[in-house]
Every structure is written in structure tokens, then in C-alpha cells.
Short mmCIF file of N, CA and C in Angstrom, two decimals:
data_model
loop_
_atom_site.label_atom_id
_atom_site.label_comp_id
_atom_site.label_asym_id
_atom_site.label_seq_id
_atom_site.Cartn_x
_atom_site.Cartn_y
_atom_site.Cartn_z
N MET A 577 3.04 -172.69 231.23
CA MET A 577 3.94 -171.93 230.39
C MET A 577 5.02 -171.32 231.27
N ALA A 578 6.26 -171.40 230.86
CA ALA A 578 7.37 -170.86 231.62
C ALA A 578 7.32 -169.34 231.62
N ALA A 579 7.84 -168.74 232.70
CA ALA A 579 7.82 -167.29 232.83
C ALA A 579 8.61 -166.59 231.73
N ASP A 580 9.63 -167.27 231.21
CA ASP A 580 10.43 -166.63 230.18
C ASP A 580 10.00 -166.99 228.76
N ALA A 581 8.90 -167.69 228.62
CA ALA A 581 8.39 -168.05 227.30
C ALA A 581 7.83 -166.81 226.62
N PRO A 582 8.02 -166.71 225.31
CA PRO A 582 7.50 -165.53 224.61
C PRO A 582 5.97 -165.50 224.65
N ALA A 583 5.45 -164.28 224.72
CA ALA A 583 3.99 -164.11 224.72
C ALA A 583 3.46 -164.49 223.34
N ALA A 584 2.25 -164.98 223.30
CA ALA A 584 1.63 -165.33 222.03
C ALA A 584 1.43 -164.07 221.19
N VAL A 585 1.79 -164.15 219.93
CA VAL A 585 1.61 -163.04 219.02
C VAL A 585 0.17 -163.07 218.52
N ILE A 586 -0.51 -161.97 218.69
CA ILE A 586 -1.90 -161.88 218.25
C ILE A 586 -1.92 -161.20 216.90
N LYS A 587 -2.49 -161.87 215.93
CA LYS A 587 -2.59 -161.32 214.58
C LYS A 587 -3.72 -160.29 214.56
N ALA A 588 -3.45 -159.18 213.94
CA ALA A 588 -4.45 -158.12 213.83
C ALA A 588 -5.60 -158.57 212.94
N ASP A 589 -6.79 -158.09 213.26
CA ASP A 589 -8.00 -158.45 212.54
C ASP A 589 -8.63 -157.17 211.96
N PRO A 590 -8.40 -156.89 210.66
CA PRO A 590 -8.95 -155.68 210.06
C PRO A 590 -10.48 -155.59 210.14
N ALA A 591 -11.18 -156.71 210.13
CA ALA A 591 -12.65 -156.66 210.23
C ALA A 591 -13.08 -156.14 211.59
N LYS A 592 -12.43 -156.61 212.64
CA LYS A 592 -12.71 -156.07 213.98
C LYS A 592 -12.30 -154.60 214.04
N GLY A 593 -11.20 -154.28 213.38
CA GLY A 593 -10.74 -152.90 213.34
C GLY A 593 -11.73 -151.99 212.65
N GLU A 594 -12.38 -152.48 211.61
CA GLU A 594 -13.39 -151.68 210.91
C GLU A 594 -14.56 -151.37 211.84
N ALA A 595 -14.97 -152.34 212.63
CA ALA A 595 -16.08 -152.11 213.57
C ALA A 595 -15.71 -151.03 214.58
N THR A 596 -14.49 -151.09 215.09
CA THR A 596 -14.03 -150.08 216.04
C THR A 596 -13.90 -148.73 215.34
N ALA A 597 -13.31 -148.72 214.16
CA ALA A 597 -13.14 -147.47 213.42
C ALA A 597 -14.48 -146.80 213.15
N THR A 598 -15.46 -147.59 212.79
CA THR A 598 -16.79 -147.05 212.49
C THR A 598 -17.43 -146.42 213.72
N SER A 599 -17.25 -147.06 214.87
CA SER A 599 -17.91 -146.55 216.07
C SER A 599 -17.08 -145.54 216.85
N VAL A 600 -15.76 -145.56 216.71
CA VAL A 600 -14.91 -144.70 217.54
C VAL A 600 -14.19 -143.63 216.72
N CYS A 601 -13.65 -143.97 215.59
CA CYS A 601 -12.72 -143.10 214.86
C CYS A 601 -13.36 -142.26 213.76
N ALA A 602 -14.46 -142.73 213.20
CA ALA A 602 -15.02 -142.15 211.98
C ALA A 602 -15.41 -140.69 212.10
N ALA A 603 -15.84 -140.24 213.27
CA ALA A 603 -16.29 -138.86 213.40
C ALA A 603 -15.19 -137.85 213.05
N CYS A 604 -13.96 -138.17 213.37
CA CYS A 604 -12.85 -137.24 213.10
C CYS A 604 -12.00 -137.65 211.90
N HIS A 605 -11.88 -138.96 211.67
CA HIS A 605 -10.98 -139.44 210.63
C HIS A 605 -11.71 -140.01 209.41
N SER A 606 -13.00 -140.02 209.41
CA SER A 606 -13.86 -140.63 208.40
C SER A 606 -13.74 -142.14 208.49
N VAL A 607 -14.72 -142.84 207.99
CA VAL A 607 -14.74 -144.29 208.12
C VAL A 607 -13.52 -144.94 207.50
N ASP A 608 -13.06 -144.42 206.37
CA ASP A 608 -11.91 -145.04 205.71
C ASP A 608 -10.59 -144.31 205.98
N GLY A 609 -10.59 -143.31 206.87
CA GLY A 609 -9.37 -142.60 207.22
C GLY A 609 -8.88 -141.62 206.18
N SER A 610 -9.78 -141.22 205.27
CA SER A 610 -9.38 -140.38 204.14
C SER A 610 -9.45 -138.90 204.48
N ARG A 611 -9.74 -138.13 203.52
CA ARG A 611 -9.64 -136.68 203.58
C ARG A 611 -10.72 -136.00 204.40
N GLY A 612 -10.65 -136.16 205.71
CA GLY A 612 -11.55 -135.44 206.61
C GLY A 612 -11.04 -134.03 206.82
N SER A 613 -11.25 -133.49 207.99
CA SER A 613 -10.82 -132.14 208.32
C SER A 613 -9.30 -132.00 208.18
N PRO A 614 -8.82 -130.90 207.61
CA PRO A 614 -7.37 -130.69 207.49
C PRO A 614 -6.64 -130.62 208.84
N ALA A 615 -7.37 -130.42 209.91
CA ALA A 615 -6.76 -130.40 211.24
C ALA A 615 -6.44 -131.80 211.75
N ASN A 616 -7.06 -132.82 211.14
CA ASN A 616 -6.86 -134.20 211.56
C ASN A 616 -6.06 -134.94 210.50
N PRO A 617 -5.22 -135.89 210.93
CA PRO A 617 -4.39 -136.59 209.95
C PRO A 617 -5.19 -137.55 209.07
N ILE A 618 -4.69 -137.73 207.88
CA ILE A 618 -5.18 -138.78 207.00
C ILE A 618 -4.47 -140.05 207.45
N ILE A 619 -5.22 -141.03 207.92
CA ILE A 619 -4.60 -142.27 208.42
C ILE A 619 -4.79 -143.43 207.46
N GLN A 620 -5.49 -143.19 206.41
CA GLN A 620 -5.70 -144.17 205.34
C GLN A 620 -4.35 -144.52 204.72
N GLY A 621 -4.02 -145.80 204.66
CA GLY A 621 -2.78 -146.24 204.05
C GLY A 621 -1.54 -146.03 204.91
N GLN A 622 -1.73 -145.58 206.15
CA GLN A 622 -0.58 -145.39 207.05
C GLN A 622 -0.07 -146.74 207.52
N HIS A 623 1.19 -146.82 207.85
CA HIS A 623 1.78 -148.07 208.35
C HIS A 623 1.09 -148.49 209.65
N PRO A 624 0.63 -149.73 209.74
CA PRO A 624 -0.10 -150.15 210.94
C PRO A 624 0.75 -150.08 212.21
N GLN A 625 2.03 -150.38 212.11
CA GLN A 625 2.88 -150.31 213.30
C GLN A 625 3.00 -148.87 213.80
N TYR A 626 3.07 -147.93 212.88
CA TYR A 626 3.16 -146.52 213.25
C TYR A 626 1.86 -146.07 213.92
N LEU A 627 0.72 -146.43 213.33
CA LEU A 627 -0.56 -146.05 213.94
C LEU A 627 -0.71 -146.65 215.33
N THR A 628 -0.36 -147.91 215.49
CA THR A 628 -0.46 -148.55 216.81
C THR A 628 0.43 -147.83 217.81
N LYS A 629 1.66 -147.51 217.40
CA LYS A 629 2.58 -146.79 218.29
C LYS A 629 1.97 -145.46 218.73
N GLN A 630 1.38 -144.74 217.79
CA GLN A 630 0.79 -143.44 218.15
C GLN A 630 -0.37 -143.61 219.12
N LEU A 631 -1.22 -144.60 218.88
CA LEU A 631 -2.34 -144.84 219.80
C LEU A 631 -1.85 -145.20 221.20
N ILE A 632 -0.84 -146.05 221.28
CA ILE A 632 -0.27 -146.41 222.57
C ILE A 632 0.28 -145.17 223.27
N GLU A 633 0.94 -144.31 222.51
CA GLU A 633 1.53 -143.10 223.10
C GLU A 633 0.47 -142.08 223.48
N PHE A 634 -0.65 -142.01 222.76
CA PHE A 634 -1.76 -141.15 223.19
C PHE A 634 -2.31 -141.68 224.52
N LYS A 635 -2.51 -142.98 224.59
CA LYS A 635 -3.08 -143.60 225.79
C LYS A 635 -2.17 -143.38 227.01
N SER A 636 -0.87 -143.52 226.81
CA SER A 636 0.08 -143.38 227.93
C SER A 636 0.35 -141.92 228.29
N GLY A 637 0.03 -141.00 227.39
CA GLY A 637 0.32 -139.59 227.61
C GLY A 637 1.66 -139.16 227.04
N LYS A 638 2.42 -140.08 226.47
CA LYS A 638 3.71 -139.72 225.86
C LYS A 638 3.48 -138.75 224.70
N ARG A 639 2.40 -138.94 223.98
CA ARG A 639 1.96 -137.98 222.97
C ARG A 639 0.73 -137.31 223.54
N ASN A 640 0.83 -136.01 223.75
CA ASN A 640 -0.20 -135.29 224.49
C ASN A 640 -1.27 -134.70 223.56
N ASN A 641 -2.46 -135.26 223.66
CA ASN A 641 -3.62 -134.71 222.96
C ASN A 641 -4.84 -135.19 223.75
N PRO A 642 -5.51 -134.29 224.47
CA PRO A 642 -6.62 -134.71 225.33
C PRO A 642 -7.73 -135.46 224.60
N ILE A 643 -8.03 -135.08 223.38
CA ILE A 643 -9.09 -135.75 222.63
C ILE A 643 -8.68 -137.17 222.30
N MET A 644 -7.48 -137.31 221.73
CA MET A 644 -7.01 -138.65 221.36
C MET A 644 -6.74 -139.51 222.58
N LYS A 645 -6.30 -138.91 223.67
CA LYS A 645 -6.07 -139.69 224.89
C LYS A 645 -7.38 -140.34 225.35
N GLY A 646 -8.46 -139.58 225.29
CA GLY A 646 -9.76 -140.13 225.67
C GLY A 646 -10.17 -141.31 224.82
N PHE A 647 -10.01 -141.17 223.52
CA PHE A 647 -10.39 -142.28 222.63
C PHE A 647 -9.44 -143.46 222.77
N ALA A 648 -8.13 -143.18 222.79
CA ALA A 648 -7.15 -144.27 222.88
C ALA A 648 -7.25 -145.00 224.21
N SER A 649 -7.59 -144.30 225.26
CA SER A 649 -7.69 -144.93 226.58
C SER A 649 -8.79 -145.99 226.64
N ALA A 650 -9.77 -145.86 225.76
CA ALA A 650 -10.86 -146.83 225.73
C ALA A 650 -10.51 -148.08 224.92
N LEU A 651 -9.35 -148.06 224.26
CA LEU A 651 -8.97 -149.18 223.40
C LEU A 651 -7.94 -150.07 224.07
N SER A 652 -8.08 -151.37 223.88
CA SER A 652 -7.03 -152.31 224.30
C SER A 652 -5.94 -152.28 223.24
N GLU A 653 -4.80 -152.87 223.53
CA GLU A 653 -3.74 -152.92 222.53
C GLU A 653 -4.19 -153.74 221.32
N ASP A 654 -4.97 -154.78 221.54
CA ASP A 654 -5.50 -155.55 220.41
C ASP A 654 -6.42 -154.68 219.56
N ASP A 655 -7.28 -153.87 220.21
CA ASP A 655 -8.15 -152.95 219.46
C ASP A 655 -7.31 -152.01 218.60
N MET A 656 -6.23 -151.50 219.20
CA MET A 656 -5.36 -150.57 218.47
C MET A 656 -4.74 -151.25 217.25
N LYS A 657 -4.27 -152.47 217.42
CA LYS A 657 -3.67 -153.20 216.30
C LYS A 657 -4.71 -153.48 215.22
N ASN A 658 -5.92 -153.82 215.63
CA ASN A 658 -6.99 -154.10 214.67
C ASN A 658 -7.38 -152.86 213.88
N VAL A 659 -7.54 -151.73 214.57
CA VAL A 659 -7.89 -150.48 213.90
C VAL A 659 -6.78 -150.08 212.94
N SER A 660 -5.54 -150.20 213.40
CA SER A 660 -4.39 -149.85 212.56
C SER A 660 -4.33 -150.73 211.32
N ALA A 661 -4.59 -152.01 211.50
CA ALA A 661 -4.59 -152.94 210.36
C ALA A 661 -5.70 -152.57 209.37
N PHE A 662 -6.87 -152.19 209.89
CA PHE A 662 -7.97 -151.78 209.02
C PHE A 662 -7.59 -150.57 208.17
N TYR A 663 -7.09 -149.51 208.82
CA TYR A 663 -6.74 -148.30 208.06
C TYR A 663 -5.60 -148.56 207.08
N ALA A 664 -4.69 -149.45 207.43
CA ALA A 664 -3.57 -149.78 206.53
C ALA A 664 -4.04 -150.46 205.25
N THR A 665 -5.22 -151.10 205.29
CA THR A 665 -5.72 -151.77 204.09
C THR A 665 -6.33 -150.81 203.09
N LYS A 666 -6.55 -149.59 203.50
CA LYS A 666 -7.18 -148.59 202.61
C LYS A 666 -6.13 -147.92 201.75
N MET A 667 -6.43 -147.73 200.50
CA MET A 667 -5.51 -147.07 199.57
C MET A 667 -5.54 -145.58 199.84
N ALA A 668 -4.38 -145.02 200.11
CA ALA A 668 -4.28 -143.58 200.35
C ALA A 668 -4.59 -142.83 199.06
N LYS A 669 -5.44 -141.84 199.17
CA LYS A 669 -5.82 -141.03 198.01
C LYS A 669 -4.79 -139.92 197.80
N PRO A 670 -4.55 -139.54 196.56
CA PRO A 670 -3.58 -138.48 196.29
C PRO A 670 -4.02 -137.15 196.90
N GLY A 671 -3.04 -136.40 197.33
CA GLY A 671 -3.29 -135.06 197.84
C GLY A 671 -2.78 -134.05 196.83
N ALA A 672 -2.80 -132.80 197.22
CA ALA A 672 -2.31 -131.75 196.34
C ALA A 672 -1.86 -130.57 197.19
N ALA A 673 -0.83 -129.92 196.73
CA ALA A 673 -0.37 -128.71 197.41
C ALA A 673 -1.33 -127.57 197.09
N LYS A 674 -1.53 -126.70 198.07
CA LYS A 674 -2.39 -125.53 197.86
C LYS A 674 -1.57 -124.30 197.47
N ASP A 675 -0.34 -124.22 197.98
CA ASP A 675 0.50 -123.06 197.74
C ASP A 675 1.69 -123.46 196.87
N LYS A 676 1.50 -123.39 195.56
CA LYS A 676 2.50 -123.85 194.60
C LYS A 676 3.82 -123.08 194.72
N ASP A 677 3.78 -121.84 195.22
CA ASP A 677 5.00 -121.04 195.34
C ASP A 677 5.99 -121.64 196.35
N LEU A 678 5.47 -122.35 197.33
CA LEU A 678 6.33 -122.94 198.35
C LEU A 678 6.83 -124.34 198.00
N VAL A 679 6.25 -124.96 197.00
CA VAL A 679 6.58 -126.35 196.66
C VAL A 679 8.06 -126.52 196.31
N ALA A 680 8.64 -125.59 195.56
CA ALA A 680 10.05 -125.72 195.16
C ALA A 680 10.97 -125.71 196.38
N LEU A 681 10.72 -124.82 197.32
CA LEU A 681 11.52 -124.79 198.55
C LEU A 681 11.31 -126.08 199.34
N GLY A 682 10.08 -126.52 199.46
CA GLY A 682 9.79 -127.76 200.17
C GLY A 682 10.49 -128.95 199.55
N GLN A 683 10.47 -129.02 198.23
CA GLN A 683 11.14 -130.12 197.53
C GLN A 683 12.64 -130.09 197.79
N LYS A 684 13.24 -128.92 197.76
CA LYS A 684 14.68 -128.78 198.00
C LYS A 684 15.04 -129.28 199.40
N ILE A 685 14.28 -128.90 200.40
CA ILE A 685 14.56 -129.33 201.77
C ILE A 685 14.27 -130.82 201.92
N TYR A 686 13.13 -131.27 201.41
CA TYR A 686 12.74 -132.68 201.55
C TYR A 686 13.80 -133.60 200.93
N ARG A 687 14.28 -133.25 199.76
CA ARG A 687 15.22 -134.12 199.03
C ARG A 687 16.68 -133.91 199.44
N GLY A 688 17.05 -132.69 199.83
CA GLY A 688 18.46 -132.42 200.11
C GLY A 688 18.78 -131.86 201.48
N GLY A 689 17.74 -131.55 202.27
CA GLY A 689 17.98 -130.96 203.58
C GLY A 689 18.51 -129.55 203.45
N ILE A 690 19.06 -129.06 204.55
CA ILE A 690 19.72 -127.75 204.58
C ILE A 690 21.07 -127.99 205.25
N PRO A 691 22.06 -128.40 204.45
CA PRO A 691 23.35 -128.83 205.01
C PRO A 691 24.03 -127.81 205.93
N ASP A 692 24.00 -126.52 205.57
CA ASP A 692 24.71 -125.53 206.39
C ASP A 692 24.07 -125.33 207.77
N ARG A 693 22.85 -125.87 207.98
CA ARG A 693 22.21 -125.81 209.30
C ARG A 693 22.02 -127.20 209.88
N SER A 694 22.69 -128.19 209.30
CA SER A 694 22.64 -129.58 209.76
C SER A 694 21.21 -130.12 209.82
N ILE A 695 20.43 -129.75 208.81
CA ILE A 695 19.07 -130.28 208.68
C ILE A 695 19.12 -131.36 207.61
N PRO A 696 18.85 -132.61 208.00
CA PRO A 696 18.93 -133.69 207.01
C PRO A 696 17.74 -133.68 206.05
N ALA A 697 17.92 -134.36 204.94
CA ALA A 697 16.84 -134.52 203.97
C ALA A 697 15.74 -135.37 204.60
N CYS A 698 14.52 -134.96 204.44
CA CYS A 698 13.37 -135.71 204.96
C CYS A 698 13.26 -137.07 204.28
N SER A 699 13.68 -137.12 203.02
CA SER A 699 13.55 -138.34 202.24
C SER A 699 14.37 -139.49 202.82
N GLY A 700 15.37 -139.20 203.62
CA GLY A 700 16.17 -140.25 204.22
C GLY A 700 15.37 -141.14 205.16
N CYS A 701 14.41 -140.58 205.84
CA CYS A 701 13.57 -141.35 206.77
C CYS A 701 12.17 -141.61 206.23
N HIS A 702 11.66 -140.65 205.48
CA HIS A 702 10.28 -140.76 205.00
C HIS A 702 10.20 -141.25 203.56
N SER A 703 11.32 -141.61 202.96
CA SER A 703 11.51 -142.13 201.62
C SER A 703 11.30 -141.04 200.57
N PRO A 704 11.94 -141.18 199.41
CA PRO A 704 11.79 -140.17 198.36
C PRO A 704 10.34 -139.95 197.92
N SER A 705 9.53 -141.00 197.99
CA SER A 705 8.13 -140.89 197.57
C SER A 705 7.21 -140.41 198.69
N GLY A 706 7.76 -140.28 199.90
CA GLY A 706 6.93 -139.89 201.04
C GLY A 706 6.20 -141.06 201.66
N GLY A 707 6.53 -142.27 201.24
CA GLY A 707 5.87 -143.47 201.74
C GLY A 707 6.27 -143.88 203.14
N GLY A 708 7.33 -143.28 203.68
CA GLY A 708 7.77 -143.63 205.02
C GLY A 708 8.47 -144.98 205.06
N ILE A 709 8.85 -145.37 206.25
CA ILE A 709 9.49 -146.66 206.48
C ILE A 709 8.65 -147.37 207.54
N PRO A 710 8.00 -148.47 207.19
CA PRO A 710 7.11 -149.14 208.15
C PRO A 710 7.77 -149.37 209.51
N ALA A 711 6.98 -149.17 210.55
CA ALA A 711 7.35 -149.36 211.95
C ALA A 711 8.31 -148.30 212.46
N GLN A 712 8.80 -147.43 211.58
CA GLN A 712 9.74 -146.41 212.04
C GLN A 712 9.27 -144.99 211.75
N TYR A 713 8.94 -144.73 210.49
CA TYR A 713 8.62 -143.37 210.09
C TYR A 713 7.32 -143.36 209.28
N PRO A 714 6.45 -142.39 209.54
CA PRO A 714 5.13 -142.40 208.90
C PRO A 714 5.16 -142.01 207.43
N ARG A 715 4.11 -142.44 206.77
CA ARG A 715 3.84 -142.01 205.41
C ARG A 715 3.45 -140.53 205.48
N LEU A 716 4.06 -139.70 204.66
CA LEU A 716 3.74 -138.28 204.59
C LEU A 716 3.05 -137.89 203.29
N ALA A 717 3.22 -138.70 202.26
CA ALA A 717 2.67 -138.39 200.94
C ALA A 717 1.17 -138.17 201.01
N GLY A 718 0.74 -137.02 200.52
CA GLY A 718 -0.69 -136.72 200.46
C GLY A 718 -1.32 -136.25 201.75
N GLN A 719 -0.54 -136.16 202.82
CA GLN A 719 -1.08 -135.73 204.10
C GLN A 719 -1.56 -134.27 204.01
N HIS A 720 -2.58 -133.92 204.76
CA HIS A 720 -3.05 -132.53 204.81
C HIS A 720 -1.87 -131.62 205.17
N ALA A 721 -1.64 -130.58 204.39
CA ALA A 721 -0.57 -129.64 204.68
C ALA A 721 -0.78 -128.97 206.03
N ASP A 722 -2.02 -128.63 206.35
CA ASP A 722 -2.30 -127.97 207.64
C ASP A 722 -1.89 -128.88 208.80
N TYR A 723 -2.21 -130.16 208.70
CA TYR A 723 -1.85 -131.10 209.77
C TYR A 723 -0.33 -131.26 209.86
N SER A 724 0.34 -131.45 208.72
CA SER A 724 1.79 -131.62 208.73
C SER A 724 2.49 -130.41 209.32
N ALA A 725 2.07 -129.22 208.92
CA ALA A 725 2.67 -128.00 209.46
C ALA A 725 2.45 -127.91 210.97
N ALA A 726 1.25 -128.22 211.41
CA ALA A 726 0.96 -128.17 212.85
C ALA A 726 1.83 -129.14 213.63
N GLN A 727 2.09 -130.31 213.07
CA GLN A 727 2.93 -131.29 213.76
C GLN A 727 4.38 -130.83 213.80
N LEU A 728 4.89 -130.27 212.70
CA LEU A 728 6.26 -129.76 212.70
C LEU A 728 6.42 -128.62 213.70
N ILE A 729 5.43 -127.75 213.78
CA ILE A 729 5.47 -126.66 214.77
C ILE A 729 5.42 -127.22 216.18
N ALA A 730 4.58 -128.23 216.40
CA ALA A 730 4.50 -128.85 217.73
C ALA A 730 5.83 -129.49 218.12
N PHE A 731 6.50 -130.15 217.17
CA PHE A 731 7.83 -130.70 217.45
C PHE A 731 8.80 -129.56 217.75
N ARG A 732 8.80 -128.54 216.91
CA ARG A 732 9.74 -127.43 217.07
C ARG A 732 9.57 -126.73 218.41
N ASP A 733 8.32 -126.54 218.81
CA ASP A 733 8.04 -125.81 220.04
C ASP A 733 8.05 -126.68 221.29
N GLY A 734 8.36 -127.97 221.13
CA GLY A 734 8.46 -128.86 222.28
C GLY A 734 7.12 -129.35 222.82
N ILE A 735 6.05 -129.10 222.08
CA ILE A 735 4.72 -129.55 222.50
C ILE A 735 4.56 -131.04 222.22
N ARG A 736 5.01 -131.46 221.08
CA ARG A 736 4.99 -132.88 220.74
C ARG A 736 6.39 -133.44 220.99
N GLN A 737 6.46 -134.39 221.90
CA GLN A 737 7.77 -134.87 222.35
C GLN A 737 7.96 -136.37 222.18
N ASN A 738 7.23 -137.00 221.29
CA ASN A 738 7.34 -138.45 221.17
C ASN A 738 8.31 -138.90 220.07
N SER A 739 9.13 -137.99 219.56
CA SER A 739 10.15 -138.35 218.58
C SER A 739 11.34 -137.40 218.75
N PRO A 740 12.36 -137.82 219.49
CA PRO A 740 13.52 -136.95 219.68
C PRO A 740 14.17 -136.50 218.37
N GLN A 741 14.16 -137.38 217.36
CA GLN A 741 14.74 -137.00 216.06
C GLN A 741 13.98 -135.83 215.45
N MET A 742 12.65 -135.92 215.45
CA MET A 742 11.86 -134.85 214.84
C MET A 742 11.92 -133.57 215.67
N THR A 743 12.01 -133.68 216.97
CA THR A 743 12.14 -132.49 217.81
C THR A 743 13.43 -131.75 217.45
N ALA A 744 14.53 -132.49 217.30
CA ALA A 744 15.82 -131.88 216.99
C ALA A 744 15.82 -131.25 215.60
N ILE A 745 15.22 -131.93 214.64
CA ILE A 745 15.19 -131.40 213.27
C ILE A 745 14.27 -130.18 213.17
N ALA A 746 13.06 -130.31 213.69
CA ALA A 746 12.09 -129.21 213.59
C ALA A 746 12.55 -127.96 214.33
N ALA A 747 13.36 -128.13 215.37
CA ALA A 747 13.86 -126.99 216.13
C ALA A 747 14.69 -126.05 215.25
N LYS A 748 15.19 -126.55 214.14
CA LYS A 748 16.04 -125.76 213.25
C LYS A 748 15.27 -125.14 212.08
N LEU A 749 13.99 -125.45 211.96
CA LEU A 749 13.18 -124.97 210.84
C LEU A 749 12.45 -123.69 211.20
N ASN A 750 12.38 -122.76 210.24
CA ASN A 750 11.58 -121.56 210.46
C ASN A 750 10.16 -121.78 209.90
N ASP A 751 9.29 -120.83 210.14
CA ASP A 751 7.88 -120.99 209.73
C ASP A 751 7.73 -121.20 208.21
N ARG A 752 8.50 -120.47 207.42
CA ARG A 752 8.38 -120.60 205.96
C ARG A 752 8.84 -121.98 205.50
N GLU A 753 9.90 -122.49 206.09
CA GLU A 753 10.40 -123.82 205.72
C GLU A 753 9.40 -124.91 206.13
N ILE A 754 8.79 -124.74 207.28
CA ILE A 754 7.77 -125.70 207.73
C ILE A 754 6.60 -125.70 206.76
N LYS A 755 6.13 -124.52 206.40
CA LYS A 755 5.00 -124.43 205.48
C LYS A 755 5.38 -125.02 204.11
N ALA A 756 6.60 -124.77 203.67
CA ALA A 756 7.05 -125.31 202.38
C ALA A 756 7.11 -126.83 202.40
N LEU A 757 7.63 -127.41 203.46
CA LEU A 757 7.67 -128.87 203.58
C LEU A 757 6.27 -129.46 203.61
N ALA A 758 5.37 -128.83 204.36
CA ALA A 758 4.00 -129.32 204.45
C ALA A 758 3.31 -129.27 203.09
N GLU A 759 3.53 -128.20 202.34
CA GLU A 759 2.94 -128.07 201.01
C GLU A 759 3.50 -129.13 200.06
N TYR A 760 4.81 -129.31 200.10
CA TYR A 760 5.44 -130.29 199.21
C TYR A 760 4.94 -131.71 199.51
N THR A 761 4.94 -132.10 200.77
CA THR A 761 4.51 -133.48 201.09
C THR A 761 3.04 -133.70 200.80
N ALA A 762 2.22 -132.66 200.87
CA ALA A 762 0.80 -132.80 200.54
C ALA A 762 0.62 -133.24 199.10
N GLY A 763 1.53 -132.83 198.23
CA GLY A 763 1.42 -133.19 196.82
C GLY A 763 2.19 -134.43 196.41
N LEU A 764 2.97 -135.00 197.32
CA LEU A 764 3.71 -136.23 196.98
C LEU A 764 2.73 -137.37 196.73
N GLN A 765 3.08 -138.22 195.77
CA GLN A 765 2.22 -139.38 195.46
C GLN A 765 3.04 -140.61 195.27
#
């Protein structure tokens, strides 16, 4: 094979991914990636390319989380693709907002942004339904509000640095706006 020949594309295998998910991921994310602890993301129905990217970034240290780095470091890239393909086959279950008072503010920001502070609408990247854009932006619909808020705070505070776009946007959000967005996206379906 010539040095400049493209590498063989390996098709993801959800069955192999299920075996890995059961033995490695289930303790924190549940076997099907559904509604486990609010501190952990719901990965059920997430875009497989996005999940693979996050696992690669945990393994490399680009996304800093000591627990996830340990688990991701034990996985090959094929394992990551297989696990991601498995979770993507699961139907995401509907979520619900806990703090209905913040939902209106969250909806306003999500759909229209905050123009006078140059904060774009979340729906532009994460879609009006919160379904995200495969390979680029994650599904947010139904995600645990606690997890979403923690991620926005991590972006804002410079702790999570694997998305320059989100770091710039979150830097402009205050605590109430973050909580409102998290509540709103938790109820998106």
C-alpha cells in the first residue's frame, strides 16, 4: 500500500460497543446511557461523532476530567467508535425542567440569544429542537439541567477548554442565564 493511500475506514460495531458500555461505562452512564446521576451526561441518542470526539479529547487531556481520562485511556479509537455507535442507537428519553420560573428566560436566550451582549441564539448550533448538528454540536434536548449548567460554568470559567466557541459564548453568561438555559434545554423534546 502506498504511503499516501487513504487509511481503511473501520465501520463502527454497536454490538461490540454494547459489550464495552456494559463493562466500562454503565456504572456512571447506565447501560443504555439514560437518566443516571444528574452530575453525569445523558449520552443516549447523542451523535456518535460527538461522543467519539469527546472520548478522544478525554484520552488526550484536551478535555480535562480525571475520571473520564482513566476510562477513555483504556479504549482504542475503534472501541470509542463502537461505544459511541451503541449509545447513538438508543432513543433519548424526554426530560423535564425542574424550575419552571426560569424556562421563559432560557427559551428567550436559546431561541434569540442576547443581541446587546453579542450572545448568539443556541438554536443556531444546537438546532431549534435541541437535537444538535451531528459531528459538530451535541444534542442538548432532555439533558440533565445540573450537567448542562456545570458544563456552561466550566466553559465560562475556562475549566473546560475543548470548544473555543462555547468558551467565548459562556464567558458572557451570568449564573441566572446559565441556569435558565439548562432548565430550558432539559425540557426540550
